[in-house]
GROMACS .gro file of C-alpha atoms in nm:
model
  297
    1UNK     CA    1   1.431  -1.297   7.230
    2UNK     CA    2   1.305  -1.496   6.954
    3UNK     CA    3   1.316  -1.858   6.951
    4UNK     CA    4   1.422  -2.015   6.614
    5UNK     CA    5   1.321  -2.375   6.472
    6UNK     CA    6   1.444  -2.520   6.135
    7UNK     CA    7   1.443  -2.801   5.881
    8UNK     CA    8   1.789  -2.890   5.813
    9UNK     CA    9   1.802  -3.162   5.472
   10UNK     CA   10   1.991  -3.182   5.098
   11UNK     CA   11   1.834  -3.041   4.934
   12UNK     CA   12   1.591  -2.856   5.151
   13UNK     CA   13   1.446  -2.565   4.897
   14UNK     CA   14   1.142  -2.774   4.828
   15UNK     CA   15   1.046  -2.864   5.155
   16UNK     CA   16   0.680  -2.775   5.328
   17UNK     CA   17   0.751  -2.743   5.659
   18UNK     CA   18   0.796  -2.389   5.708
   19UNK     CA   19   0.473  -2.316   5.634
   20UNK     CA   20   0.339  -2.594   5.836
   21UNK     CA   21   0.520  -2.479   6.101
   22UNK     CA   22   0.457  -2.153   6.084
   23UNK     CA   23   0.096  -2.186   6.040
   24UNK     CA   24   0.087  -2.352   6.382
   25UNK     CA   25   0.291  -2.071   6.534
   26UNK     CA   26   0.028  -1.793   6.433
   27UNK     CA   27  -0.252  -2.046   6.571
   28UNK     CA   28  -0.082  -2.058   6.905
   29UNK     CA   29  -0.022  -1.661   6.949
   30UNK     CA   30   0.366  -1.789   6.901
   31UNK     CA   31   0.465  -1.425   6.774
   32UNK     CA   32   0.870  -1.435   6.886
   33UNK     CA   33   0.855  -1.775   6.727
   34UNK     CA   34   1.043  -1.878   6.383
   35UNK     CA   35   1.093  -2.145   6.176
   36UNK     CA   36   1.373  -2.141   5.851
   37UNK     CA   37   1.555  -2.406   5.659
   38UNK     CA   38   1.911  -2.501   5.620
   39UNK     CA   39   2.054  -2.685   5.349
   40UNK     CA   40   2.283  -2.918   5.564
   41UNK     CA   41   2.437  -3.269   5.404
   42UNK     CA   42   2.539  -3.565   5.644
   43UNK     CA   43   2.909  -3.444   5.660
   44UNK     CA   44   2.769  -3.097   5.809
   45UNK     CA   45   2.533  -3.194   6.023
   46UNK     CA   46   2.774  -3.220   6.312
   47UNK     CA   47   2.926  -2.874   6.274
   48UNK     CA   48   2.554  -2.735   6.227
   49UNK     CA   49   2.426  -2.921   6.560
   50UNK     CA   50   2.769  -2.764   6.748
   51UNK     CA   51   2.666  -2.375   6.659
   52UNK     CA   52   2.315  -2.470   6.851
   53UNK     CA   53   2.243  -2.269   7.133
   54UNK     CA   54   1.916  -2.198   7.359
   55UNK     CA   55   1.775  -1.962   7.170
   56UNK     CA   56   1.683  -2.309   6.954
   57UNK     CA   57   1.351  -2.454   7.044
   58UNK     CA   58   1.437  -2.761   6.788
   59UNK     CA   59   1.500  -2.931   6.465
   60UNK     CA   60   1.312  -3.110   6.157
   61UNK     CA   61   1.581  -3.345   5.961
   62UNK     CA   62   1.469  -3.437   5.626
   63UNK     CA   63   1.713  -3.689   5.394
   64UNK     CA   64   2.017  -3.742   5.436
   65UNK     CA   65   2.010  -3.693   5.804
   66UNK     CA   66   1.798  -3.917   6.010
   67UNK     CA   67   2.061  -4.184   6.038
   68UNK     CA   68   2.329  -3.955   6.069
   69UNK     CA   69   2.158  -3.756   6.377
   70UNK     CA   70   2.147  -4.052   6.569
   71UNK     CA   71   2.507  -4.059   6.632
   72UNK     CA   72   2.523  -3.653   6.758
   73UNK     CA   73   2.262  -3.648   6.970
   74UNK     CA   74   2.296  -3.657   7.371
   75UNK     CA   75   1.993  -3.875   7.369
   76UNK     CA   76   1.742  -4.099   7.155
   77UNK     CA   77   1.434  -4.174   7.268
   78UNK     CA   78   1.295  -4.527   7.268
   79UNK     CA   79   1.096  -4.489   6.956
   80UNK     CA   80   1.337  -4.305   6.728
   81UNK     CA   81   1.616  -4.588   6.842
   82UNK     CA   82   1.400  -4.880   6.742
   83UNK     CA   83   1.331  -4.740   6.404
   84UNK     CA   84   1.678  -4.617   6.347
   85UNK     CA   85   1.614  -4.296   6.280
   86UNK     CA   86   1.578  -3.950   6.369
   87UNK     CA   87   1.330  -3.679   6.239
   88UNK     CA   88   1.284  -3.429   6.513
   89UNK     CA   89   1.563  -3.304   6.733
   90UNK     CA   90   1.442  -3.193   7.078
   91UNK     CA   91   1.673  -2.853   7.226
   92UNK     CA   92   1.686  -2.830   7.601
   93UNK     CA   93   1.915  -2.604   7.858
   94UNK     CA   94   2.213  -2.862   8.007
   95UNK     CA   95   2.292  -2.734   8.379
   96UNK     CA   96   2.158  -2.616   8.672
   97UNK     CA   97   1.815  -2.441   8.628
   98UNK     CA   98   1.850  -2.073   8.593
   99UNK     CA   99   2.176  -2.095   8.428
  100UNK     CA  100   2.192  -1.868   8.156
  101UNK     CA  101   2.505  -1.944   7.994
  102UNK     CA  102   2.484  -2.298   7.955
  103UNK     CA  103   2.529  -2.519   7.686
  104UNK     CA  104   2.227  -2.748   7.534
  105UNK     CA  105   2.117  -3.105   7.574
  106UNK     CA  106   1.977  -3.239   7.226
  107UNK     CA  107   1.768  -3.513   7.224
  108UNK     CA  108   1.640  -3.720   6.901
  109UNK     CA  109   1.282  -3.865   6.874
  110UNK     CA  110   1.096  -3.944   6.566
  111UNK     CA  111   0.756  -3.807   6.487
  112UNK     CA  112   0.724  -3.981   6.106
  113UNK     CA  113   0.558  -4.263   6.306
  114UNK     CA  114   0.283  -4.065   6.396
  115UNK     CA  115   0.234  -3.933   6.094
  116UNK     CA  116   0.202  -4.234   5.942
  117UNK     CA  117  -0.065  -4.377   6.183
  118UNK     CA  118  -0.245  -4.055   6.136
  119UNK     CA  119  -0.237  -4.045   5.729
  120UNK     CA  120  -0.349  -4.427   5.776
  121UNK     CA  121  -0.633  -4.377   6.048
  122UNK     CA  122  -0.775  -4.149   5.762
  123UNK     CA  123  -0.765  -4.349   5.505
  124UNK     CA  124  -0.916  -4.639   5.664
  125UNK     CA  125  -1.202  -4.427   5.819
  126UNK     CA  126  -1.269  -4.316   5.481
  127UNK     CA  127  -1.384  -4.705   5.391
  128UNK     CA  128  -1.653  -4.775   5.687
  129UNK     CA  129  -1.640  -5.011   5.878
  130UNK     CA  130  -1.305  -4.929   5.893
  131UNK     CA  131  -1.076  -5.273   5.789
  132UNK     CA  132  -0.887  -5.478   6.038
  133UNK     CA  133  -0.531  -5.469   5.901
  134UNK     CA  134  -0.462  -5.826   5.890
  135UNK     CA  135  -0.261  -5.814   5.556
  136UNK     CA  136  -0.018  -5.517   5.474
  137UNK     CA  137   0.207  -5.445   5.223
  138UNK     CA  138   0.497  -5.229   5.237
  139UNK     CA  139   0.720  -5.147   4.922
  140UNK     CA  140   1.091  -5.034   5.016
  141UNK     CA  141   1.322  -5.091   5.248
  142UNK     CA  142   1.487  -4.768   5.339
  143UNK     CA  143   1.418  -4.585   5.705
  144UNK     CA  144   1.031  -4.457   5.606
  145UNK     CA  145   1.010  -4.836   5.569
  146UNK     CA  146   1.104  -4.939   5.952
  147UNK     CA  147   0.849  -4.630   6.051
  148UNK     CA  148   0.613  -4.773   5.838
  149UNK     CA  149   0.613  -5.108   6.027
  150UNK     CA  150   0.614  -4.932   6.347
  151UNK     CA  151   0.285  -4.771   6.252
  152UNK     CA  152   0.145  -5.071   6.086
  153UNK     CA  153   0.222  -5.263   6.461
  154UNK     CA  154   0.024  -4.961   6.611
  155UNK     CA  155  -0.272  -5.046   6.407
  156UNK     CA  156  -0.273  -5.401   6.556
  157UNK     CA  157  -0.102  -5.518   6.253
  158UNK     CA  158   0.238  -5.676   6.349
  159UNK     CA  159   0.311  -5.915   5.990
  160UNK     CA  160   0.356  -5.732   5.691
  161UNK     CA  161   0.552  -5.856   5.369
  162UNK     CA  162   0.777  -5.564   5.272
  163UNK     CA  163   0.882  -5.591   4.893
  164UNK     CA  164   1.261  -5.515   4.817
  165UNK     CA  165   1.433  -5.466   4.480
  166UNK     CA  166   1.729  -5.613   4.650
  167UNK     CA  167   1.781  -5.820   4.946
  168UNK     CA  168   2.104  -5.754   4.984
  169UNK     CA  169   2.061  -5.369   5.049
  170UNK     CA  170   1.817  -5.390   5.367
  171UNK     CA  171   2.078  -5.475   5.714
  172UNK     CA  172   1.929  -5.133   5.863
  173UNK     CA  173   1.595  -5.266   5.776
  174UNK     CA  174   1.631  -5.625   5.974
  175UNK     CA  175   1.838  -5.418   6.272
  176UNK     CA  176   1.532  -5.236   6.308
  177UNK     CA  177   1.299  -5.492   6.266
  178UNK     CA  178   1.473  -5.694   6.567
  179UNK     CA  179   1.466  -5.398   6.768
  180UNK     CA  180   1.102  -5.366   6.756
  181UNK     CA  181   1.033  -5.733   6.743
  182UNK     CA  182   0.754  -5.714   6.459
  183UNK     CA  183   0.779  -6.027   6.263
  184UNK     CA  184   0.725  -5.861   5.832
  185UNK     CA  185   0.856  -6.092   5.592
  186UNK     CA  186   1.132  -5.923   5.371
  187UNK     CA  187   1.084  -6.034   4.968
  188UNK     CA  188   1.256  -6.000   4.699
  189UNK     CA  189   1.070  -5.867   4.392
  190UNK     CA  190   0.995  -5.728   4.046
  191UNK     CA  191   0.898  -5.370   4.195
  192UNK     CA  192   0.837  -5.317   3.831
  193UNK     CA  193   0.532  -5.513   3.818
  194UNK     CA  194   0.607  -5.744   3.500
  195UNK     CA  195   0.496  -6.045   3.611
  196UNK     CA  196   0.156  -5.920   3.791
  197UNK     CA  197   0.278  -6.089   4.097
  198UNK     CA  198   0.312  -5.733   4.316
  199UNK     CA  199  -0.012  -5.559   4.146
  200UNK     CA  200  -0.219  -5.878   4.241
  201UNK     CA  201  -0.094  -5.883   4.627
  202UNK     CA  202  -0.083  -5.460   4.634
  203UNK     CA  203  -0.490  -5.521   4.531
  204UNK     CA  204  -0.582  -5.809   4.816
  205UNK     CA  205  -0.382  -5.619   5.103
  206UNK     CA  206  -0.580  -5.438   5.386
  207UNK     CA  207  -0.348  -5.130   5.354
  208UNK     CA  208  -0.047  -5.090   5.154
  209UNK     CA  209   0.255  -4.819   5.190
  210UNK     CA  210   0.442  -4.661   4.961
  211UNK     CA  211   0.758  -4.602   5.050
  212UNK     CA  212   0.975  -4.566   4.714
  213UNK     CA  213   1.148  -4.223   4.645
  214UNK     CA  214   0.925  -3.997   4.396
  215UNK     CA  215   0.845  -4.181   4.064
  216UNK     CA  216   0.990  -4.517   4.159
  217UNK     CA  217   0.634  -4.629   4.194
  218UNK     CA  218   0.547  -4.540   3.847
  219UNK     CA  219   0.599  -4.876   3.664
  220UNK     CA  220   0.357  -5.029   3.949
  221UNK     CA  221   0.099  -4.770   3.860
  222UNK     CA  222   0.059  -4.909   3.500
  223UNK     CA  223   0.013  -5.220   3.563
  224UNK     CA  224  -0.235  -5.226   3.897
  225UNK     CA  225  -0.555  -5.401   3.741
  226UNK     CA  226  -0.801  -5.543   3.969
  227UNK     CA  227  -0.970  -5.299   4.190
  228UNK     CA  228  -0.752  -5.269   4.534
  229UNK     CA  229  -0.964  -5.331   4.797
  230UNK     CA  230  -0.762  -5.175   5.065
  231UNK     CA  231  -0.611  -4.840   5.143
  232UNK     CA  232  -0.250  -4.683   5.022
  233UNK     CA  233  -0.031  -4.436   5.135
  234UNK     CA  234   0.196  -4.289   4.917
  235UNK     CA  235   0.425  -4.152   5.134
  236UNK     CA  236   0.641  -3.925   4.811
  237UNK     CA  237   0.374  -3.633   4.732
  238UNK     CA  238   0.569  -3.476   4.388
  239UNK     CA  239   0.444  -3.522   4.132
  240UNK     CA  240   0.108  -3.463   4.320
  241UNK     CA  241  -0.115  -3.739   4.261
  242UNK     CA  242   0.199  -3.960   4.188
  243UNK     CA  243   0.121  -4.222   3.931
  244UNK     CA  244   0.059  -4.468   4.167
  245UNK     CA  245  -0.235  -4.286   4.418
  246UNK     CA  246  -0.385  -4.157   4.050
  247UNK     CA  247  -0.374  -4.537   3.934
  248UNK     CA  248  -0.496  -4.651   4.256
  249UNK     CA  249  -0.816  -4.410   4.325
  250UNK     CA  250  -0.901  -4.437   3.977
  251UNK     CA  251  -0.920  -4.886   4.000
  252UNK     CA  252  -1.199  -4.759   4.339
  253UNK     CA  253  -0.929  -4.815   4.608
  254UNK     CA  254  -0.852  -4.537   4.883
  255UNK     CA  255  -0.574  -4.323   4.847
  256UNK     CA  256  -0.418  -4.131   5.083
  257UNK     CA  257  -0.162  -3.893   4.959
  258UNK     CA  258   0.208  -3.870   5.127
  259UNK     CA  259   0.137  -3.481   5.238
  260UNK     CA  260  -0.090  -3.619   5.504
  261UNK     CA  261   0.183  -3.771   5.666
  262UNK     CA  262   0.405  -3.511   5.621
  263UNK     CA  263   0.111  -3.245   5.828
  264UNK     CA  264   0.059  -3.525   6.096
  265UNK     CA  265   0.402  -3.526   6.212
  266UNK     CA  266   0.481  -3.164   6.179
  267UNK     CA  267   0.201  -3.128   6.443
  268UNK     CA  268   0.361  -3.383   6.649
  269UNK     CA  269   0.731  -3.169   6.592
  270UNK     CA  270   0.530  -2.838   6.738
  271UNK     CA  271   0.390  -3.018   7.037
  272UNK     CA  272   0.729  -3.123   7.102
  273UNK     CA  273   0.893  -2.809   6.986
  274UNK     CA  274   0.689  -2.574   7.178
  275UNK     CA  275   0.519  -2.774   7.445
  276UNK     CA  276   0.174  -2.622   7.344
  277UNK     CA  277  -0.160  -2.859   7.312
  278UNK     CA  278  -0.150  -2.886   6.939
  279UNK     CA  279  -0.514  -3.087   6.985
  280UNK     CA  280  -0.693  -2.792   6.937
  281UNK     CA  281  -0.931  -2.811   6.571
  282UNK     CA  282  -0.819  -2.448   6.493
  283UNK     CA  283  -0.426  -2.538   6.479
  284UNK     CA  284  -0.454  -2.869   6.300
  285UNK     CA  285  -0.721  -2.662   6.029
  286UNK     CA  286  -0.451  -2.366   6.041
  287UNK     CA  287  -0.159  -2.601   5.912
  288UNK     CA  288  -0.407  -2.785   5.715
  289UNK     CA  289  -0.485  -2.418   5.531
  290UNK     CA  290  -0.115  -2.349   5.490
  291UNK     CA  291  -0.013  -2.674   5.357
  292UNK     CA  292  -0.301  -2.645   5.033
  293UNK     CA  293  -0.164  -2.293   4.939
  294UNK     CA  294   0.173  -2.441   4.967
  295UNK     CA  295   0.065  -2.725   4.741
  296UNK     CA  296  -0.163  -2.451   4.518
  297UNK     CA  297  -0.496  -2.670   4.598
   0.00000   0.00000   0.00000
């Protein structure tokens, strides 16, 4: 019987991880093994989750769901709790072992964590000797945010200043941050760079993140002036460079575009998903492959 695996999101057309995922399934000799999409919105999701059954290995959730899953899942795991939300829904038998006609036990983690301290770890290797990260910069305050300052604490860098539009928009931000007890300082600020205030403290930061939906950055980008001396990750990866990795590379800073994140935690899903080493140089180089000929490198 095959066993399926999905991304479920709105929209969902656009999204890479089928061939990420399905790259890794060839690599592992995982030939009954399939991976689709789903267009599901936050009002569906719980119908969708109720029609799964064991032949379901597990699911990727893309925007709008990863607050939403956290609700309909049996269990969250630490991780995915303390960020408040969840990317990767584990599916396991619920019974007695050898019980065929049992339901399913679904259990939420979140793998955009990893991804991010992967996507980082790159970016700062690429500037030897690699930077402490003393002084980081995120910009948003949505869910990537509280991931990003999860991965910034696994770099050893606990205090970040995470620039906001609005204050008054971030209460899953701070519940997150007191769940993880990481001490960022939220500001308030011109996210369109006017003033120069955000360019200047984007250039002296260690490593900055980019959390802002696609093109949000793009007022940022045309005003960054002194050379950055630290690394960013632009998590959004259409356009691809965005305006802001383009601006940044180009001022002699390192860039790390957002589709490295998005292949660092897709290989954390199929280790998950499939319980297969996923170390292995050939799967990582297999996805790698599949995600340039997805993005027409």
């Amino acid at each position: 019987m095959d066993v399926r695996a999905a991304v479920l999101g709105h929209p969902v057309a656009h999204s890479l991880s089928p061939a990420l995922h399905a790259a890794a399934y060839r690599a592992l000799g995982l030939d009954d093994w399939e991976y689709g999409r789903h267009d599901v919105d936050a009002a569906g999701l719980e119908a969708f989750l109720s029609d799964v059954d064991r032949g379901w290995a597990g699911l990727s959730l893309t925007m709008p769901l990863k607050h939403r899953a956290l609700e309909l899942v049996d269990h969250v795991d630490p991780l995915a709790a303390a960020v408040g939300a969840v990317n990767t829904v584990l599916v396991s038998p619920a019974g007695p072992a050898g019980d065929t006609a049992g339901g399913v036990t679904l259990t939420g983690t979140n793998t955009d964590v990893y991804g991010l301290v992967q996507a980082l770890r790159e970016g700062l290797a690429a500037r030897p000797p690699a930077p402490e990260v003393t002084r980081a910069v995120v910009l948003g305050g949505g869910a990537t945010a509280a991931s990003a300052l999860a991965a910034l604490g696994e770099l050893g860098c606990t205090s970040a200043r995470v620039l906001v539009r609005s204050l008054d928009r971030v209460g899953e931000l701070r519940a997150a941050i007191a769940r993880m007890g990481v001490t960022p300082e939220l500001v308030e600020a011109d996210l369109t760079g006017a003033d120069g205030r955000v360019a200047g403290e984007l250039a002296a930061a260690d490593v900055v993140v980019s959390t802002l939906p696609p093109r949000a950055a793009d007022p940022l980008a045309a005003v960054l002036g002194s050379a950055p001396r630290g690394v960013l990750l632009d998590v959004a990866y259409d356009p691809r460079p965005t305006a802001l990795h383009a601006a940044w590379a180009s001022a002699g800073g390192t860039a790390v575009p957002g589709e490295r994140m998005l292949l660092h935690q897709a290989v954390a899903q199929v280790r998950l998903m499939t319980g297969r080493d996923t170390s292995p140089a050939g799967v990582l180089a297999a996805m790698d492959a599949a995600l340039a000929t997805a993005l027409d490198v």
